[in-house]
Amino acid sequence: MAAEIHSRPQSSRPVLLSKVEGHQDVVSAALLIPKEDGVITASEDRTIRVWLKRDSGQYWPSIYHTMSSPCSAMAYHHDSRRIFVGQDNGAIMEFHISEDFNKMNFVKTYPAHQNRVSAITFCLTSEWVISTGHDKCISWMCTRSGSMLGRHYFTSWASCLQYDYETQHAFVGDYSGQITLLKLEQNTCSVITTLKGHEGSITSLWWDPVQRLLFSGASDHSIIMWDIGGRKGRTLLLQGHHDKVQAICYIQLTRQLVSCSADGGIAVWNMDISREEAPQWLESDSCQKCEQPFFWNIKQMWDTKTLGLRQHHCRKCGQAVCGKCSTKRSSYPIMGFEFQVRVCDSCFESIKDEDRTSLATFHEGKHNISHMSMDISRGLMVTCGSDRIVKIWDMTPVVGCSLATGFSSR
């Protein structure tokens, strides 16, 4: 099938193709089966289900398997049709799915964690299943023997995981807001560095091994792009969501980032432009514009017989300013600020109308999104959430080009 190029007019939006309903509790993970009209779902209702699209256009479960504990995470390797399901009790169960997706055979159980499994990835070349959990650790286990190879502990719950299969580097986000980069070996690991920039727990990670970019989403409603390959500590801040960022996916071909938040917001960010880094916030005892003292500057307050003022920061220049010198608000998308933020009066004057042109599109998923995954080759996205509904979306109207095959809205 030839690639189709879709233009992106402003009115374009994701097209809802199907709703899959039937779970009795929160759907914790959903994955599209490559090259098939099918979805795999795992839920807190202790079931894992494989849904295939029938001639009627409806999705029906061809596999319905009940687990011993609520399902919390899932990884699927399509070429080998192996599926790994993480559970609330800390165990990971491996299954093999038949070629026609109508049968699922149990392979083995991995005692990976002492508490809820938060993320799983499977590496076929090393035959490792790597996972993070609420027991504050990352573990990697051998899928041939089922034995534990290594563990590394963090200071707080490990919430998400990305893995570079070529270099054996793992990125782990945790509830303290920190991301740890580790190099995994057969029976040991080493901490390469820690990344700190979020003001809330890390809720999602995405690693692009081609451009060597790491994207992180957090409960502080923001996304940070970390330029790992550049080695200069370059970071870009993206602020456009109004709730915690639950899932992210970078599309390398079109240089676009898709992100979903808990309030149902779906954003598509244009990363194919030269964006500016947000400045570090400067510290000062007095306003860097009018020099009035801040309220902790007792000496200057006494000397000038004035009341101290509250400190704010201009998002564009980073200077510490008082309220009177920062009365204006503006969006500044080139720096990642898609909605209006505080800027000092002089920076406000320097921002032109064209500087306020949005560099992202925002859409409504119309349900509480807790998880999202994409089949980039077909421009398809699946979202699931606390409303127990799984939604399948055609994203080609908003993500440029795709191989428009398979799923149809008919």
Tab-separated table of C-alpha atoms in Angstrom:
chain	number	residue	atom	x	y	z
A	1	MET	CA	0.000	0.000	0.000
A	2	ALA	CA	1.479	3.356	-1.003
A	3	ALA	CA	1.935	6.038	1.606
A	4	GLU	CA	-0.729	8.708	1.531
A	5	ILE	CA	0.116	12.284	2.381
A	6	HIS	CA	-2.587	14.083	4.317
A	7	SER	CA	-2.678	17.852	4.434
A	8	ARG	CA	-3.362	19.401	7.821
A	9	PRO	CA	-5.946	22.176	7.676
A	10	GLN	CA	-6.692	23.962	10.951
A	11	SER	CA	-10.087	22.278	11.285
A	12	SER	CA	-8.524	18.781	11.173
A	13	ARG	CA	-9.114	16.619	14.189
A	14	PRO	CA	-8.699	12.981	15.216
A	15	VAL	CA	-11.510	10.753	13.907
A	16	LEU	CA	-13.078	8.311	16.394
A	17	LEU	CA	-13.300	4.985	14.536
A	18	SER	CA	-14.556	2.632	17.258
A	19	LYS	CA	-15.411	2.280	20.915
A	20	VAL	CA	-14.645	-1.001	22.666
A	21	GLU	CA	-16.720	-1.581	25.790
A	22	GLY	CA	-17.039	-4.513	28.172
A	23	HIS	CA	-14.489	-4.170	30.961
A	24	GLN	CA	-15.859	-3.952	34.520
A	25	ASP	CA	-13.091	-1.707	35.882
A	26	VAL	CA	-10.367	0.733	34.783
A	27	VAL	CA	-8.578	-0.327	31.577
A	28	SER	CA	-4.908	0.022	32.489
A	29	ALA	CA	-3.401	-0.737	29.064
A	30	ALA	CA	-4.490	-1.146	25.439
A	31	LEU	CA	-2.374	-1.975	22.378
A	32	LEU	CA	-3.235	-2.142	18.684
A	33	ILE	CA	-2.216	-5.410	17.024
A	34	PRO	CA	0.065	-4.542	14.069
A	35	LYS	CA	-1.390	-5.386	10.629
A	36	GLU	CA	-4.656	-6.603	12.224
A	37	ASP	CA	-8.051	-5.100	13.021
A	38	GLY	CA	-7.495	-5.993	16.651
A	39	VAL	CA	-6.791	-4.615	20.123
A	40	ILE	CA	-5.314	-6.204	23.261
A	41	THR	CA	-6.543	-4.794	26.585
A	42	ALA	CA	-5.595	-5.371	30.218
A	43	SER	CA	-7.763	-4.172	33.076
A	44	GLU	CA	-8.070	-3.759	36.828
A	45	ASP	CA	-11.032	-6.170	36.503
A	46	ARG	CA	-8.335	-8.933	36.363
A	47	THR	CA	-8.962	-9.746	32.706
A	48	ILE	CA	-6.824	-9.595	29.607
A	49	ARG	CA	-8.800	-9.589	26.364
A	50	VAL	CA	-8.041	-9.725	22.661
A	51	TRP	CA	-10.703	-7.960	20.586
A	52	LEU	CA	-11.055	-8.602	16.857
A	53	LYS	CA	-13.204	-6.555	14.498
A	54	ARG	CA	-16.078	-8.582	13.045
A	55	ASP	CA	-17.814	-8.062	9.690
A	56	SER	CA	-20.464	-6.020	11.504
A	57	GLY	CA	-17.790	-3.457	12.397
A	58	GLN	CA	-18.082	-4.315	16.113
A	59	TYR	CA	-15.197	-5.540	18.226
A	60	TRP	CA	-15.747	-8.843	20.025
A	61	PRO	CA	-13.411	-10.600	22.469
A	62	SER	CA	-11.761	-13.578	20.771
A	63	ILE	CA	-9.703	-14.184	23.931
A	64	TYR	CA	-10.930	-13.542	27.477
A	65	HIS	CA	-8.522	-14.589	30.223
A	66	THR	CA	-8.968	-13.979	33.950
A	67	MET	CA	-5.856	-13.342	36.053
A	68	SER	CA	-5.286	-13.856	39.785
A	69	SER	CA	-4.684	-10.138	40.417
A	70	PRO	CA	-5.679	-6.832	38.739
A	71	CYS	CA	-3.686	-6.116	35.552
A	72	SER	CA	-1.571	-2.971	35.782
A	73	ALA	CA	0.806	-3.016	32.766
A	74	MET	CA	1.348	-4.851	29.502
A	75	ALA	CA	3.934	-5.394	26.753
A	76	TYR	CA	3.353	-7.197	23.456
A	77	HIS	CA	5.998	-8.435	21.006
A	78	HIS	CA	4.234	-8.952	17.705
A	79	ASP	CA	6.861	-10.946	15.760
A	80	SER	CA	6.944	-13.664	18.428
A	81	ARG	CA	3.315	-13.011	19.566
A	82	ARG	CA	4.466	-12.993	23.181
A	83	ILE	CA	2.552	-10.959	25.708
A	84	PHE	CA	3.702	-9.925	29.192
A	85	VAL	CA	1.114	-8.781	31.730
A	86	GLY	CA	2.124	-7.002	34.945
A	87	GLN	CA	-0.145	-7.328	37.944
A	88	ASP	CA	-1.039	-5.484	41.111
A	89	ASN	CA	0.590	-8.252	43.190
A	90	GLY	CA	4.003	-7.637	41.542
A	91	ALA	CA	4.075	-10.709	39.290
A	92	ILE	CA	4.465	-10.662	35.495
A	93	MET	CA	2.800	-13.427	33.483
A	94	GLU	CA	3.913	-14.386	29.976
A	95	PHE	CA	1.541	-15.812	27.356
A	96	HIS	CA	1.859	-16.851	23.734
A	97	ILE	CA	-0.969	-15.893	21.367
A	98	SER	CA	-1.935	-18.172	18.469
A	99	GLU	CA	-1.557	-17.020	14.872
A	100	ASP	CA	-5.321	-16.487	14.451
A	101	PHE	CA	-5.536	-14.531	17.772
A	102	ASN	CA	-8.174	-16.940	19.118
A	103	LYS	CA	-6.088	-18.781	21.713
A	104	MET	CA	-3.600	-17.735	24.379
A	105	ASN	CA	-1.273	-20.185	26.117
A	106	PHE	CA	0.336	-19.533	29.498
A	107	VAL	CA	4.171	-19.669	29.357
A	108	LYS	CA	5.508	-18.681	32.794
A	109	THR	CA	5.256	-16.369	35.792
A	110	TYR	CA	8.052	-13.956	36.721
A	111	PRO	CA	8.252	-12.872	40.404
A	112	ALA	CA	9.518	-9.458	39.290
A	113	HIS	CA	8.253	-7.173	42.069
A	114	GLN	CA	6.917	-7.063	45.617
A	115	ASN	CA	4.250	-4.535	44.675
A	116	ARG	CA	2.256	-3.248	41.684
A	117	VAL	CA	4.032	-3.459	38.288
A	118	SER	CA	4.009	-0.027	36.594
A	119	ALA	CA	5.725	-0.691	33.243
A	120	ILE	CA	7.161	-3.579	31.201
A	121	THR	CA	9.376	-3.909	28.153
A	122	PHE	CA	10.657	-7.061	26.457
A	123	CYS	CA	13.999	-7.340	24.638
A	124	LEU	CA	14.121	-10.319	22.267
A	125	THR	CA	17.864	-10.174	21.499
A	126	SER	CA	18.906	-10.499	25.162
A	127	GLU	CA	15.727	-12.432	26.165
A	128	TRP	CA	15.120	-10.024	29.048
A	129	VAL	CA	11.834	-8.814	30.484
A	130	ILE	CA	12.505	-5.447	32.120
A	131	SER	CA	9.988	-3.848	34.469
A	132	THR	CA	9.416	-1.150	37.066
A	133	GLY	CA	7.144	-1.253	40.078
A	134	HIS	CA	5.733	0.384	43.167
A	135	ASP	CA	8.328	-1.509	45.227
A	136	LYS	CA	10.651	1.323	44.079
A	137	CYS	CA	12.755	-0.793	41.759
A	138	ILE	CA	13.603	-1.767	38.217
A	139	SER	CA	14.139	-5.481	37.667
A	140	TRP	CA	15.348	-7.456	34.667
A	141	MET	CA	14.712	-11.171	34.358
A	142	CYS	CA	15.794	-13.876	31.918
A	143	THR	CA	12.867	-15.132	29.831
A	144	ARG	CA	14.691	-18.390	29.060
A	145	SER	CA	15.260	-19.461	32.671
A	146	GLY	CA	12.701	-17.243	34.416
A	147	SER	CA	15.405	-16.187	36.901
A	148	MET	CA	16.105	-12.713	38.266
A	149	LEU	CA	19.197	-11.122	36.718
A	150	GLY	CA	19.293	-7.797	38.528
A	151	ARG	CA	17.454	-5.156	40.527
A	152	HIS	CA	18.078	-1.500	41.246
A	153	TYR	CA	16.207	0.483	43.900
A	154	PHE	CA	15.112	4.131	43.835
A	155	THR	CA	13.949	6.419	46.638
A	156	SER	CA	10.328	6.447	45.459
A	157	TRP	CA	7.841	4.469	43.341
A	158	ALA	CA	9.147	3.760	39.852
A	159	SER	CA	6.297	4.846	37.563
A	160	CYS	CA	7.453	4.489	33.938
A	161	LEU	CA	10.155	2.962	31.795
A	162	GLN	CA	11.804	3.305	28.396
A	163	TYR	CA	14.635	1.165	27.053
A	164	ASP	CA	17.273	1.536	24.343
A	165	TYR	CA	17.617	-1.991	22.925
A	166	GLU	CA	20.925	-1.289	21.183
A	167	THR	CA	22.857	0.211	24.097
A	168	GLN	CA	20.967	-1.471	26.998
A	169	HIS	CA	20.222	1.867	28.619
A	170	ALA	CA	17.038	2.172	30.677
A	171	PHE	CA	15.216	5.404	31.546
A	172	VAL	CA	13.113	5.208	34.713
A	173	GLY	CA	10.726	7.954	35.859
A	174	ASP	CA	9.621	8.034	39.481
A	175	TYR	CA	7.114	9.671	41.820
A	176	SER	CA	9.680	12.180	43.142
A	177	GLY	CA	9.840	13.779	39.685
A	178	GLN	CA	13.260	12.384	38.845
A	179	ILE	CA	14.358	10.377	35.796
A	180	THR	CA	17.281	7.963	36.207
A	181	LEU	CA	19.376	6.762	33.272
A	182	LEU	CA	20.873	3.300	33.909
A	183	LYS	CA	23.120	0.989	31.921
A	184	LEU	CA	21.929	-2.594	32.441
A	185	GLU	CA	24.389	-5.495	32.399
A	186	GLN	CA	23.829	-9.247	32.762
A	187	ASN	CA	23.846	-9.213	36.594
A	188	THR	CA	24.514	-5.600	37.498
A	189	CYS	CA	23.817	-2.020	36.460
A	190	SER	CA	25.341	1.430	36.746
A	191	VAL	CA	23.638	4.801	37.171
A	192	ILE	CA	24.754	7.098	34.345
A	193	THR	CA	22.895	10.260	35.379
A	194	THR	CA	19.687	11.641	36.865
A	195	LEU	CA	17.488	14.215	35.132
A	196	LYS	CA	15.638	16.761	37.255
A	197	GLY	CA	13.249	19.347	35.829
A	198	HIS	CA	9.672	18.399	36.692
A	199	GLU	CA	7.800	19.666	39.744
A	200	GLY	CA	5.574	16.588	39.939
A	201	SER	CA	5.773	12.814	39.594
A	202	ILE	CA	6.816	11.420	36.202
A	203	THR	CA	3.770	9.861	34.549
A	204	SER	CA	5.057	8.983	31.059
A	205	LEU	CA	8.287	8.597	29.084
A	206	TRP	CA	9.130	8.182	25.394
A	207	TRP	CA	12.593	7.480	23.988
A	208	ASP	CA	13.443	8.147	20.349
A	209	PRO	CA	16.624	6.169	19.586
A	210	VAL	CA	17.102	7.802	16.156
A	211	GLN	CA	17.397	11.427	17.304
A	212	ARG	CA	18.345	10.335	20.835
A	213	LEU	CA	15.616	12.438	22.403
A	214	LEU	CA	13.812	11.614	25.648
A	215	PHE	CA	10.345	13.044	26.303
A	216	SER	CA	8.834	13.049	29.779
A	217	GLY	CA	5.308	13.908	30.906
A	218	ALA	CA	4.428	14.642	34.509
A	219	SER	CA	1.705	15.417	37.018
A	220	ASP	CA	2.806	19.097	36.841
A	221	HIS	CA	0.896	19.185	33.484
A	222	SER	CA	4.115	19.731	31.527
A	223	ILE	CA	6.311	17.850	29.051
A	224	ILE	CA	10.095	18.160	28.834
A	225	MET	CA	12.199	17.154	25.845
A	226	TRP	CA	15.706	16.121	26.927
A	227	ASP	CA	18.328	16.213	24.165
A	228	ILE	CA	20.353	13.192	25.349
A	229	GLY	CA	22.304	12.839	22.098
A	230	GLY	CA	23.371	16.495	22.068
A	231	ARG	CA	25.249	16.052	25.387
A	232	LYS	CA	24.855	19.752	26.209
A	233	GLY	CA	21.977	19.399	28.673
A	234	ARG	CA	19.537	21.081	26.276
A	235	THR	CA	15.913	20.833	27.417
A	236	LEU	CA	12.673	22.125	25.924
A	237	LEU	CA	9.552	22.731	27.987
A	238	LEU	CA	6.066	22.141	26.532
A	239	GLN	CA	3.058	23.479	28.437
A	240	GLY	CA	-0.395	23.109	26.931
A	241	HIS	CA	-2.219	20.532	29.054
A	242	HIS	CA	-4.452	21.388	32.006
A	243	ASP	CA	-4.052	18.057	33.805
A	244	LYS	CA	-1.342	15.428	34.305
A	245	VAL	CA	0.239	14.138	31.095
A	246	GLN	CA	-0.578	10.428	31.035
A	247	ALA	CA	0.964	9.282	27.749
A	248	ILE	CA	3.307	10.541	25.011
A	249	CYS	CA	4.444	9.256	21.613
A	250	TYR	CA	6.999	10.877	19.320
A	251	ILE	CA	6.555	10.359	15.577
A	252	GLN	CA	10.063	10.547	14.185
A	253	LEU	CA	8.985	10.623	10.518
A	254	THR	CA	6.936	13.827	10.847
A	255	ARG	CA	8.756	15.291	13.902
A	256	GLN	CA	5.520	15.468	15.886
A	257	LEU	CA	4.803	14.644	19.508
A	258	VAL	CA	1.373	13.305	20.498
A	259	SER	CA	0.426	13.661	24.170
A	260	CYS	CA	-2.678	12.812	26.204
A	261	SER	CA	-3.747	14.129	29.601
A	262	ALA	CA	-6.031	12.825	32.339
A	263	ASP	CA	-8.785	15.335	31.469
A	264	GLY	CA	-9.075	13.840	27.953
A	265	GLY	CA	-6.905	16.422	26.209
A	266	ILE	CA	-5.021	15.232	23.109
A	267	ALA	CA	-2.205	17.480	21.869
A	268	VAL	CA	-0.097	17.245	18.705
A	269	TRP	CA	3.111	19.286	18.998
A	270	ASN	CA	5.150	20.466	16.016
A	271	MET	CA	8.762	19.563	16.877
A	272	ASP	CA	10.039	20.255	13.346
A	273	ILE	CA	10.976	23.839	14.198
A	274	SER	CA	13.758	25.515	16.106
A	275	ARG	CA	12.268	25.999	19.579
A	276	GLU	CA	13.790	28.130	22.342
A	277	GLU	CA	14.808	26.841	25.764
A	278	ALA	CA	12.859	28.339	28.670
A	279	PRO	CA	15.262	30.363	30.863
A	280	GLN	CA	16.396	29.370	34.344
A	281	TRP	CA	14.582	31.454	36.965
A	282	LEU	CA	16.895	34.058	38.459
A	283	GLU	CA	17.000	34.718	42.194
A	284	SER	CA	17.119	38.236	43.601
A	285	ASP	CA	16.314	40.038	46.876
A	286	SER	CA	14.627	42.851	44.983
A	287	CYS	CA	12.689	43.309	41.728
A	288	GLN	CA	15.109	43.249	38.811
A	289	LYS	CA	13.039	45.905	37.041
A	290	CYS	CA	12.091	48.563	39.658
A	291	GLU	CA	14.492	47.432	42.439
A	292	GLN	CA	11.744	47.398	45.086
A	293	PRO	CA	12.620	44.895	47.878
A	294	PHE	CA	10.927	41.486	48.151
A	295	PHE	CA	9.251	40.714	51.460
A	296	TRP	CA	12.204	38.741	52.936
A	297	ASN	CA	14.656	41.594	52.268
A	298	ILE	CA	14.301	43.132	55.744
A	299	LYS	CA	17.360	45.400	55.460
A	300	GLN	CA	16.260	47.158	52.248
A	301	MET	CA	12.655	47.397	53.529
A	302	TRP	CA	13.955	49.115	56.695
A	303	ASP	CA	16.394	51.389	54.831
A	304	THR	CA	13.781	52.541	52.283
A	305	LYS	CA	10.797	52.450	54.686
A	306	THR	CA	8.799	50.390	52.169
A	307	LEU	CA	6.737	47.227	52.395
A	308	GLY	CA	8.268	44.144	50.805
A	309	LEU	CA	6.696	42.764	47.645
A	310	ARG	CA	5.969	39.213	46.494
A	311	GLN	CA	8.444	37.676	44.016
A	312	HIS	CA	7.290	36.462	40.579
A	313	HIS	CA	9.210	35.364	37.511
A	314	CYS	CA	8.934	36.346	33.870
A	315	ARG	CA	8.597	33.146	31.838
A	316	LYS	CA	10.393	34.679	28.838
A	317	CYS	CA	13.523	36.216	30.392
A	318	GLY	CA	13.530	34.440	33.771
A	319	GLN	CA	14.028	37.641	35.783
A	320	ALA	CA	12.672	37.988	39.318
A	321	VAL	CA	10.007	40.720	39.180
A	322	CYS	CA	7.267	42.198	41.314
A	323	GLY	CA	3.573	42.126	40.443
A	324	LYS	CA	3.524	45.741	39.211
A	325	CYS	CA	6.320	45.061	36.712
A	326	SER	CA	4.633	41.895	35.379
A	327	THR	CA	0.977	42.831	34.909
A	328	LYS	CA	0.751	41.296	31.428
A	329	ARG	CA	0.123	37.722	30.276
A	330	SER	CA	1.002	36.171	26.925
A	331	SER	CA	1.376	32.839	25.215
A	332	TYR	CA	4.836	32.227	23.732
A	333	PRO	CA	4.705	28.921	21.798
A	334	ILE	CA	8.321	28.993	20.535
A	335	MET	CA	9.311	28.517	24.207
A	336	GLY	CA	6.581	25.913	24.775
A	337	PHE	CA	3.987	28.162	26.451
A	338	GLU	CA	0.788	27.442	24.537
A	339	PHE	CA	-1.438	29.249	27.006
A	340	GLN	CA	-0.983	32.624	28.669
A	341	VAL	CA	1.759	32.921	31.272
A	342	ARG	CA	3.242	35.774	33.310
A	343	VAL	CA	5.765	37.935	31.474
A	344	CYS	CA	7.429	41.174	32.540
A	345	ASP	CA	6.138	44.332	30.858
A	346	SER	CA	9.274	44.819	28.722
A	347	CYS	CA	9.157	41.208	27.412
A	348	PHE	CA	5.438	41.646	26.656
A	349	GLU	CA	6.289	44.608	24.414
A	350	SER	CA	8.882	42.514	22.562
A	351	ILE	CA	6.438	39.696	21.709
A	352	LYS	CA	4.899	40.223	18.264
A	353	ASP	CA	1.489	38.876	17.201
A	354	GLU	CA	3.099	36.260	14.972
A	355	ASP	CA	5.120	35.031	17.990
A	356	ARG	CA	1.812	33.980	19.557
A	357	THR	CA	0.921	31.605	16.690
A	358	SER	CA	0.289	28.166	18.186
A	359	LEU	CA	2.790	25.391	17.429
A	360	ALA	CA	0.458	22.608	18.586
A	361	THR	CA	-3.110	21.496	17.957
A	362	PHE	CA	-5.417	20.528	20.818
A	363	HIS	CA	-8.286	18.048	20.656
A	364	GLU	CA	-10.835	16.431	22.955
A	365	GLY	CA	-10.694	12.706	23.676
A	366	LYS	CA	-13.921	13.038	25.692
A	367	HIS	CA	-12.892	10.521	28.330
A	368	ASN	CA	-10.398	10.344	31.204
A	369	ILE	CA	-7.277	9.059	29.453
A	370	SER	CA	-4.983	6.928	31.616
A	371	HIS	CA	-3.096	5.191	28.793
A	372	MET	CA	-2.472	5.677	25.072
A	373	SER	CA	-0.505	3.848	22.419
A	374	MET	CA	-0.063	4.360	18.700
A	375	ASP	CA	0.432	2.264	15.602
A	376	ILE	CA	2.497	4.925	13.852
A	377	SER	CA	2.689	3.075	10.510
A	378	ARG	CA	-1.113	3.296	10.177
A	379	GLY	CA	-1.639	6.606	11.966
A	380	LEU	CA	-3.852	4.914	14.550
A	381	MET	CA	-4.136	5.628	18.265
A	382	VAL	CA	-5.885	3.763	21.054
A	383	THR	CA	-6.836	5.468	24.332
A	384	CYS	CA	-8.283	3.952	27.485
A	385	GLY	CA	-9.194	5.212	30.891
A	386	SER	CA	-11.095	5.154	34.130
A	387	ASP	CA	-14.444	5.181	32.271
A	388	ARG	CA	-13.696	1.542	31.204
A	389	ILE	CA	-13.992	2.496	27.527
A	390	VAL	CA	-11.318	1.896	24.879
A	391	LYS	CA	-11.348	4.286	21.906
A	392	ILE	CA	-9.644	3.752	18.550
A	393	TRP	CA	-8.734	6.925	16.650
A	394	ASP	CA	-7.619	7.735	13.123
A	395	MET	CA	-4.896	10.322	13.727
A	396	THR	CA	-3.924	10.835	10.058
A	397	PRO	CA	-5.807	14.177	9.798
A	398	VAL	CA	-3.485	15.641	12.477
A	399	VAL	CA	-0.197	13.746	12.181
A	400	GLY	CA	0.814	14.291	8.589
A	401	CYS	CA	1.575	11.190	6.573
A	402	SER	CA	0.957	7.545	7.319
A	403	LEU	CA	0.538	4.237	5.606
A	404	ALA	CA	-3.251	4.411	5.550
A	405	THR	CA	-3.997	0.706	5.667
A	406	GLY	CA	-6.168	-1.555	7.762
A	407	PHE	CA	-8.620	0.089	10.135
A	408	SER	CA	-11.456	1.861	8.370
A	409	SER	CA	-14.265	3.939	9.822
A	410	ARG	CA	-16.852	1.855	7.979
